[in-house]
Short mmCIF file of C-alpha atoms in Angstrom, two decimals:
data_model
loop_
_atom_site.label_atom_id
_atom_site.label_comp_id
_atom_site.label_asym_id
_atom_site.label_seq_id
_atom_site.Cartn_x
_atom_site.Cartn_y
_atom_site.Cartn_z
CA MET A 97 55.68 11.84 16.03
CA GLU A 98 51.93 11.69 16.70
CA ASN A 99 50.04 8.50 16.05
CA GLN A 100 47.69 8.50 13.10
CA VAL A 101 44.01 8.81 14.07
CA LEU A 102 42.07 5.77 12.87
CA THR A 103 38.49 6.26 11.75
CA PRO A 104 35.94 3.45 11.37
CA HIS A 105 33.51 3.06 8.53
CA VAL A 106 30.30 4.90 9.42
CA TYR A 107 26.95 4.50 7.61
CA TRP A 108 24.01 6.86 8.08
CA ALA A 109 20.30 7.16 7.32
CA GLN A 110 17.57 9.52 8.45
CA ARG A 111 13.92 10.00 9.16
CA HIS A 112 12.17 13.31 9.69
CA ARG A 113 12.81 13.17 13.44
CA GLU A 114 15.88 10.96 13.83
CA LEU A 115 19.35 10.26 12.50
CA TYR A 116 20.77 6.72 12.46
CA LEU A 117 24.50 5.97 12.48
CA ARG A 118 26.01 2.50 12.16
CA VAL A 119 29.70 2.28 13.18
CA GLU A 120 31.48 -0.77 11.78
CA LEU A 121 33.44 -1.84 14.87
CA SER A 122 33.16 -5.22 16.53
CA ASP A 123 33.81 -6.25 20.13
CA VAL A 124 33.37 -2.69 21.45
CA GLN A 125 32.97 -2.08 25.18
CA ASN A 126 32.23 1.24 26.94
CA PRO A 127 32.56 3.61 23.94
CA ALA A 128 32.87 7.37 24.56
CA ILE A 129 29.97 8.94 22.61
CA SER A 130 28.82 12.50 23.19
CA ILE A 131 27.44 15.58 21.44
CA THR A 132 28.77 19.04 22.22
CA GLU A 133 28.04 22.21 20.24
CA ASN A 134 26.21 20.13 17.62
CA VAL A 135 29.26 17.91 17.02
CA LEU A 136 29.16 14.15 17.60
CA HIS A 137 32.33 12.78 19.24
CA PHE A 138 33.05 9.06 19.09
CA LYS A 139 36.02 7.15 20.52
CA ALA A 140 36.20 3.44 21.22
CA GLN A 141 38.50 0.42 21.33
CA GLY A 142 37.38 -2.24 18.90
CA HIS A 143 38.15 -4.39 15.89
CA GLY A 144 37.77 -2.47 12.63
CA ALA A 145 39.35 -2.20 9.18
CA LYS A 146 42.79 -1.61 10.76
CA GLY A 147 42.57 -4.43 13.25
CA ASP A 148 42.17 -4.11 17.00
CA ASN A 149 42.80 -0.41 17.72
CA VAL A 150 41.36 2.78 19.11
CA TYR A 151 39.06 4.42 16.55
CA GLU A 152 37.53 7.86 16.69
CA PHE A 153 35.67 10.40 14.54
CA HIS A 154 33.87 13.73 14.84
CA LEU A 155 30.82 14.87 12.83
CA GLU A 156 29.39 18.38 12.82
CA PHE A 157 25.71 18.02 11.94
CA LEU A 158 24.02 20.11 9.28
CA ASP A 159 21.26 21.38 11.61
CA PRO A 160 20.74 21.40 15.39
CA VAL A 161 20.27 18.08 17.19
CA LYS A 162 19.48 17.12 20.77
CA PRO A 163 22.66 16.51 22.83
CA GLU A 164 21.64 13.07 24.14
CA PRO A 165 22.67 10.34 21.68
CA VAL A 166 21.35 6.84 22.30
CA TYR A 167 23.55 3.92 21.32
CA LYS A 168 23.33 0.15 21.32
CA LEU A 169 26.26 -2.25 21.14
CA THR A 170 26.17 -5.48 19.18
CA GLN A 171 28.93 -7.98 18.58
CA ARG A 172 29.61 -6.53 15.11
CA GLN A 173 28.75 -2.83 15.27
CA VAL A 174 27.67 0.22 17.27
CA ASN A 175 24.22 1.65 16.46
CA ILE A 176 23.70 5.32 17.37
CA MET A 177 20.41 7.24 17.24
CA VAL A 178 20.32 11.05 17.42
CA GLN A 179 17.15 13.14 17.71
CA LYS A 180 16.77 16.21 15.48
CA LYS A 181 15.63 19.36 17.26
CA VAL A 182 13.27 20.19 14.36
CA SER A 183 11.36 17.51 12.49
CA GLN A 184 12.46 18.03 8.90
CA TRP A 185 14.28 16.36 6.02
CA TRP A 186 18.01 17.08 5.65
CA GLU A 187 19.68 17.28 2.27
CA ARG A 188 22.88 15.85 3.82
CA LEU A 189 24.21 14.82 7.23
CA THR A 190 27.15 17.12 7.85
CA LYS A 191 27.76 20.84 7.58
CA GLN A 192 31.16 20.29 6.02
CA LYS A 193 31.93 18.21 2.94
CA ARG A 194 31.11 14.54 3.42
CA PRO A 195 34.15 12.79 5.00
CA LEU A 196 35.56 9.75 3.27
CA PHE A 197 34.66 7.37 6.08
CA LEU A 198 30.96 8.29 5.90
CA ALA A 199 28.54 6.56 3.49
CA PRO A 200 24.77 6.02 3.15
CA ASP A 201 23.22 3.09 4.97
CA PHE A 202 21.16 1.66 2.11
CA ASP A 203 19.73 -1.04 4.39
CA ARG A 204 17.83 1.68 6.28
CA TRP A 205 17.65 4.40 3.65
CA LEU A 206 14.32 5.84 2.49
CA ASP A 207 13.55 8.62 0.02
CA GLU A 208 11.89 11.67 1.52
CA SER A 209 8.49 10.67 0.10
CA ASP A 210 8.85 7.13 1.46
CA ALA A 211 9.89 8.52 4.85
CA GLU A 212 6.83 10.77 4.87
CA MET A 213 4.63 7.74 4.20
CA GLU A 214 6.33 5.86 7.03
CA LEU A 215 5.88 8.86 9.33
CA ARG A 216 2.19 9.09 8.44
CA ALA A 217 1.80 5.37 8.96
CA LYS A 218 3.38 5.58 12.42
CA GLU A 219 1.22 8.56 13.32
CA GLU A 220 -1.85 6.78 12.03
CA GLU A 221 -0.93 3.69 14.04
CA ARG A 222 -0.52 5.80 17.17
CA LEU A 223 -3.89 7.49 16.66
CA ASN A 224 -5.55 4.14 16.04
CA LYS A 225 -4.15 2.79 19.31
CA LEU A 226 -5.49 5.83 21.16
CA ARG A 227 -8.85 5.40 19.46
CA MET A 228 -8.97 1.74 20.41
CA GLU A 229 -8.11 2.60 24.01
CA ASN A 230 -10.81 5.26 24.13
CA GLU A 231 -13.50 3.35 22.28
CA GLY A 232 -12.51 -0.21 23.05
CA SER A 233 -13.28 -1.20 19.43
CA PRO A 234 -11.35 -4.14 17.94
CA GLU A 235 -11.78 -2.78 14.43
CA THR A 236 -9.57 0.18 13.61
CA PHE A 237 -10.09 2.87 11.00
CA ALA A 238 -6.75 1.91 9.43
CA SER A 239 -7.82 -1.66 8.75
CA MET A 240 -11.17 -0.50 7.38
CA LYS A 241 -9.44 1.98 5.10
CA LYS A 242 -7.01 -0.65 3.83
CA GLY A 243 -9.87 -3.04 3.13
CA TYR A 244 -11.84 -0.34 1.31
CA LEU A 245 -8.83 0.72 -0.81
CA PHE A 246 -7.94 -2.91 -1.54
CA MET A 247 -11.43 -3.63 -2.84
CA TYR A 248 -11.52 -0.43 -4.90
CA ASN A 249 -8.20 -1.22 -6.58
CA LEU A 250 -9.24 -4.84 -7.09
CA VAL A 251 -12.46 -3.84 -8.90
CA GLN A 252 -10.59 -1.36 -11.10
CA PHE A 253 -7.92 -3.95 -11.86
CA LEU A 254 -10.53 -6.52 -12.88
CA GLY A 255 -12.36 -3.99 -15.06
CA PHE A 256 -9.31 -2.77 -16.95
CA SER A 257 -7.92 -6.32 -17.20
CA TRP A 258 -11.18 -7.42 -18.86
CA ILE A 259 -10.89 -4.56 -21.36
CA PHE A 260 -7.22 -5.28 -22.07
CA VAL A 261 -7.70 -9.04 -22.53
CA ASN A 262 -10.87 -8.56 -24.61
CA LEU A 263 -9.18 -6.14 -27.01
CA THR A 264 -6.05 -8.30 -27.24
CA VAL A 265 -7.96 -11.52 -28.05
CA ARG A 266 -10.22 -9.78 -30.57
CA PHE A 267 -7.19 -8.29 -32.32
CA PHE A 268 -5.48 -11.68 -32.68
CA VAL A 269 -8.70 -13.30 -33.90
CA LEU A 270 -10.12 -10.57 -36.12
CA GLY A 271 -7.06 -8.47 -36.92
CA LYS A 272 -7.65 -4.87 -37.96
CA GLU A 273 -11.37 -5.49 -38.26
CA SER A 274 -11.56 -5.49 -34.47
CA PHE A 275 -10.59 -1.80 -34.41
CA TYR A 276 -13.89 -0.54 -35.73
CA ASP A 277 -16.35 -2.00 -33.21
CA THR A 278 -14.20 -1.46 -30.09
CA PHE A 279 -16.58 1.10 -28.62
CA HIS A 280 -19.66 -1.09 -28.87
CA THR A 281 -17.74 -4.06 -27.42
CA VAL A 282 -16.14 -2.59 -24.29
CA ALA A 283 -17.67 0.88 -23.82
CA ASP A 284 -19.98 -0.19 -20.98
CA VAL A 285 -17.10 -1.51 -18.88
CA MET A 286 -14.98 1.54 -19.71
CA TYR A 287 -17.86 3.83 -18.65
CA PHE A 288 -18.05 1.95 -15.36
CA CYS A 289 -14.29 2.10 -14.69
CA GLN A 290 -14.00 5.78 -15.55
CA MET A 291 -17.01 6.78 -13.45
CA LEU A 292 -15.61 4.72 -10.58
CA ALA A 293 -12.29 6.57 -11.01
CA GLY A 294 -14.09 9.57 -9.55
CA VAL A 295 -13.79 7.78 -6.19
CA GLU A 296 -10.00 7.94 -6.58
CA THR A 297 -10.15 11.71 -6.91
CA ILE A 298 -12.50 12.01 -3.92
CA ASN A 299 -10.08 9.89 -1.86
CA ALA A 300 -7.25 12.29 -2.68
CA VAL A 301 -9.37 15.36 -1.88
CA ILE A 302 -10.58 14.16 1.54
CA GLY A 303 -7.20 12.69 2.50
CA VAL A 304 -8.02 8.97 2.40
CA THR A 305 -4.97 8.53 0.15
CA ASN A 306 -1.75 10.52 -0.17
CA SER A 307 -2.12 11.02 -3.92
CA PRO A 308 -1.72 14.63 -5.13
CA VAL A 309 -5.12 16.12 -5.93
CA LEU A 310 -4.35 18.09 -9.11
CA PRO A 311 -2.92 15.23 -11.25
CA SER A 312 -5.80 13.01 -10.17
CA VAL A 313 -8.40 15.63 -11.14
CA LEU A 314 -6.72 16.40 -14.47
CA GLN A 315 -6.54 12.73 -15.47
CA LEU A 316 -10.16 12.12 -14.48
CA LEU A 317 -11.47 15.14 -16.39
CA GLY A 318 -9.25 14.51 -19.42
CA ARG A 319 -10.21 10.86 -19.85
CA ASN A 320 -13.89 11.45 -19.21
CA PHE A 321 -13.90 14.30 -21.72
CA ILE A 322 -12.57 11.92 -24.39
CA LEU A 323 -14.89 9.08 -23.34
CA PHE A 324 -18.17 10.91 -22.77
CA ILE A 325 -17.89 13.92 -25.12
CA ILE A 326 -15.68 12.89 -28.04
CA PHE A 327 -16.76 9.23 -28.23
CA GLY A 328 -20.00 9.07 -26.26
CA THR A 329 -21.94 11.91 -27.93
CA MET A 330 -20.74 11.40 -31.52
CA GLU A 331 -21.74 8.15 -33.21
CA GLU A 332 -19.50 9.12 -36.12
CA MET A 333 -16.48 8.72 -33.80
CA GLN A 334 -17.50 5.40 -32.25
CA ASN A 335 -16.58 3.31 -35.30
CA ARG A 336 -13.09 4.74 -35.75
CA ALA A 337 -9.88 2.82 -35.15
CA VAL A 338 -8.57 5.47 -32.76
CA VAL A 339 -11.04 4.25 -30.12
CA PHE A 340 -9.18 0.94 -29.98
CA PHE A 341 -5.82 2.60 -29.37
CA VAL A 342 -7.16 5.00 -26.71
CA PHE A 343 -8.89 2.21 -24.75
CA TYR A 344 -5.98 -0.21 -25.17
CA LEU A 345 -3.34 2.25 -23.95
CA TRP A 346 -5.46 3.37 -21.00
CA SER A 347 -5.96 -0.21 -19.84
CA ALA A 348 -2.29 -1.14 -20.46
CA ILE A 349 -1.23 1.39 -17.83
CA GLU A 350 -3.92 0.53 -15.30
CA ILE A 351 -3.35 -3.24 -15.26
CA PHE A 352 0.00 -2.52 -13.54
CA ARG A 353 -0.96 0.52 -11.49
CA TYR A 354 -3.95 -0.94 -9.64
CA PRO A 355 -2.35 -4.25 -8.55
CA PHE A 356 0.64 -2.23 -7.28
CA TYR A 357 -1.74 -0.22 -5.08
CA MET A 358 -3.49 -3.43 -4.01
CA LEU A 359 -0.26 -4.91 -2.68
CA THR A 360 0.61 -1.61 -1.01
CA CYS A 361 -2.68 -1.83 0.93
CA ILE A 362 -1.59 -5.14 2.46
CA ASP A 363 2.04 -4.03 2.98
CA MET A 364 3.48 -6.23 0.25
CA ASP A 365 6.24 -5.21 -2.14
CA TRP A 366 6.71 -7.28 -5.29
CA LYS A 367 9.82 -5.85 -6.96
CA VAL A 368 8.85 -6.94 -10.48
CA LEU A 369 5.46 -5.26 -10.21
CA THR A 370 7.01 -2.15 -8.65
CA TRP A 371 9.44 -1.89 -11.56
CA LEU A 372 6.64 -2.33 -14.09
CA ARG A 373 4.49 0.27 -12.34
CA TYR A 374 7.31 2.85 -12.50
CA SER A 375 8.55 1.90 -16.01
CA VAL A 376 5.67 0.86 -18.27
CA TRP A 377 4.17 4.35 -18.31
CA ILE A 378 7.33 5.82 -19.92
CA PRO A 379 6.39 4.69 -23.47
CA ILE A 380 2.66 4.17 -22.92
CA TYR A 381 1.73 7.50 -21.31
CA PRO A 382 2.91 9.67 -24.26
CA LEU A 383 1.35 7.22 -26.71
CA GLY A 384 -1.95 7.45 -24.82
CA CYS A 385 -1.87 11.25 -24.98
CA LEU A 386 -1.06 11.03 -28.69
CA ALA A 387 -4.04 8.73 -29.28
CA GLU A 388 -6.29 11.14 -27.35
CA ALA A 389 -5.00 14.02 -29.48
CA VAL A 390 -5.71 12.09 -32.69
CA SER A 391 -9.27 11.42 -31.52
CA VAL A 392 -9.78 15.14 -30.81
CA ILE A 393 -8.35 16.13 -34.21
CA GLN A 394 -10.57 13.60 -36.01
CA SER A 395 -13.63 14.89 -34.14
CA ILE A 396 -13.14 18.56 -35.11
CA PRO A 397 -14.66 18.29 -38.64
CA VAL A 398 -17.46 16.13 -37.22
CA PHE A 399 -18.40 18.75 -34.64
CA ASN A 400 -18.15 21.49 -37.28
CA GLU A 401 -20.45 19.58 -39.61
CA THR A 402 -23.08 18.75 -37.01
CA GLY A 403 -22.83 22.02 -35.08
CA ARG A 404 -23.16 20.11 -31.83
CA PHE A 405 -22.26 22.13 -28.71
CA SER A 406 -21.72 25.25 -30.85
CA PHE A 407 -23.58 28.42 -29.85
CA THR A 408 -24.15 32.03 -30.88
CA LEU A 409 -23.29 34.90 -28.56
CA PRO A 410 -26.24 37.18 -27.72
CA TYR A 411 -26.94 40.55 -29.33
CA PRO A 412 -25.15 42.79 -30.19
CA VAL A 413 -22.16 40.45 -30.73
CA LYS A 414 -24.00 37.66 -32.56
CA ILE A 415 -20.85 35.66 -33.21
CA LYS A 416 -21.15 31.91 -33.64
CA VAL A 417 -18.67 30.08 -31.43
CA ARG A 418 -17.89 26.61 -32.72
CA PHE A 419 -17.13 23.82 -30.29
CA SER A 420 -14.06 23.03 -32.38
CA PHE A 421 -12.49 26.23 -31.02
CA PHE A 422 -12.53 24.72 -27.51
CA LEU A 423 -11.18 21.44 -28.90
CA GLN A 424 -8.16 23.27 -30.31
CA ILE A 425 -7.55 24.86 -26.91
CA TYR A 426 -7.92 21.43 -25.33
CA LEU A 427 -5.16 20.09 -27.60
CA ILE A 428 -2.76 22.73 -26.31
CA VAL A 429 -3.68 21.95 -22.70
CA LEU A 430 -3.33 18.20 -23.41
CA PHE A 431 0.28 18.45 -24.56
CA LEU A 432 1.14 20.97 -21.84
CA GLY A 433 -0.21 18.50 -19.29
CA LEU A 434 1.77 15.70 -20.97
CA TYR A 435 5.00 17.66 -20.49
CA ILE A 436 4.29 18.55 -16.87
CA ASN A 437 3.11 15.08 -15.80
CA PHE A 438 5.81 13.23 -17.72
CA ARG A 439 8.51 15.40 -16.13
CA HIS A 440 7.02 14.84 -12.67
CA LEU A 441 6.65 11.06 -13.10
CA TYR A 442 10.11 10.66 -14.59
CA LYS A 443 11.71 12.56 -11.70
CA GLN A 444 9.82 10.26 -9.32
CA ARG A 445 11.23 7.22 -11.08
CA ARG A 446 14.78 8.59 -11.08
CA ARG A 447 14.55 9.26 -7.35
CA ARG A 448 13.48 5.69 -6.74
CA TYR A 449 15.86 3.82 -9.05
CA GLY A 450 18.58 5.86 -10.71
CA GLN A 451 19.73 8.80 -8.66
CA ARG A 452 19.46 7.69 -5.04
CA LYS A 453 23.17 7.71 -4.24
CA LYS A 454 23.79 11.02 -6.01
CA LYS A 455 20.98 12.65 -4.04
CA ILE A 456 22.28 11.29 -0.73
CA ASP A 457 25.84 12.50 -1.28
#
């Protein structure tokens, strides 16, 4: 009767260019580790879950790898690194169904987006070293960029924090009366913050940050349309309570987003702030869009009455086009954008917190 083959516990993680395997065997000496026909073969004497025995396993990789594994022995485990032939992200490790002895290595695991950031950071670090060698400059572009982004996020954080605290204190002191002079109280700071937000979009366009360009542009244009057109050009709208809710909800999101980016610039990760950054927007973002929609709806009769921004098409059409027609179209686009952005942001959050293990398996 043949002896039963013992398999150790194996944990894996990946980057775009490498695979990492951690074999839970202690006191291993001279293991037999090789790759033939894209299959990893492992056999070693060591102390594992079944005591001191010979353990072995075989893994057929999902895609081609280089046949030269590199391993390192420690007192408690065997660490194996395998190079992928093509730099890409794998949806799983093995071609066949995941074996029972294989599990994700959460100590080393990164989502694909996080791994891309790490890859860019390593590439940026390599380029900076080459630049320093060529130029002999002690100040690298990476450090300058981090300082610039840190200061930008700090200024935005201070601006939106001032708005948020101001509106909160005035509400507790004055109650509902504070709603009606919100614009005249904080509009100057909000103008400054929203104009400065254009820098954020420029950063995404020219590649200073990894933020997607389209969401950044849409948010900038949408907010500035409400601020400069709906509120800024119509005095009749500036004394309405909806201004308070729009400004308050905008600032409530940003007082968590900008400090999160600040800490990212200096390679710090505060878990509480990270959770708030990825969670607070869930109720506040739809409420902010709803407040913007209310402001647009309330402005429609005002624009119709004043005729501002309305125009008449030239002869022979001679049809008067009211600006309220474009506002109605904007409402449709606003809620369509809400659906698209909310779906995208929620999927991002699920990847980070709720569905990691399901995605790995």
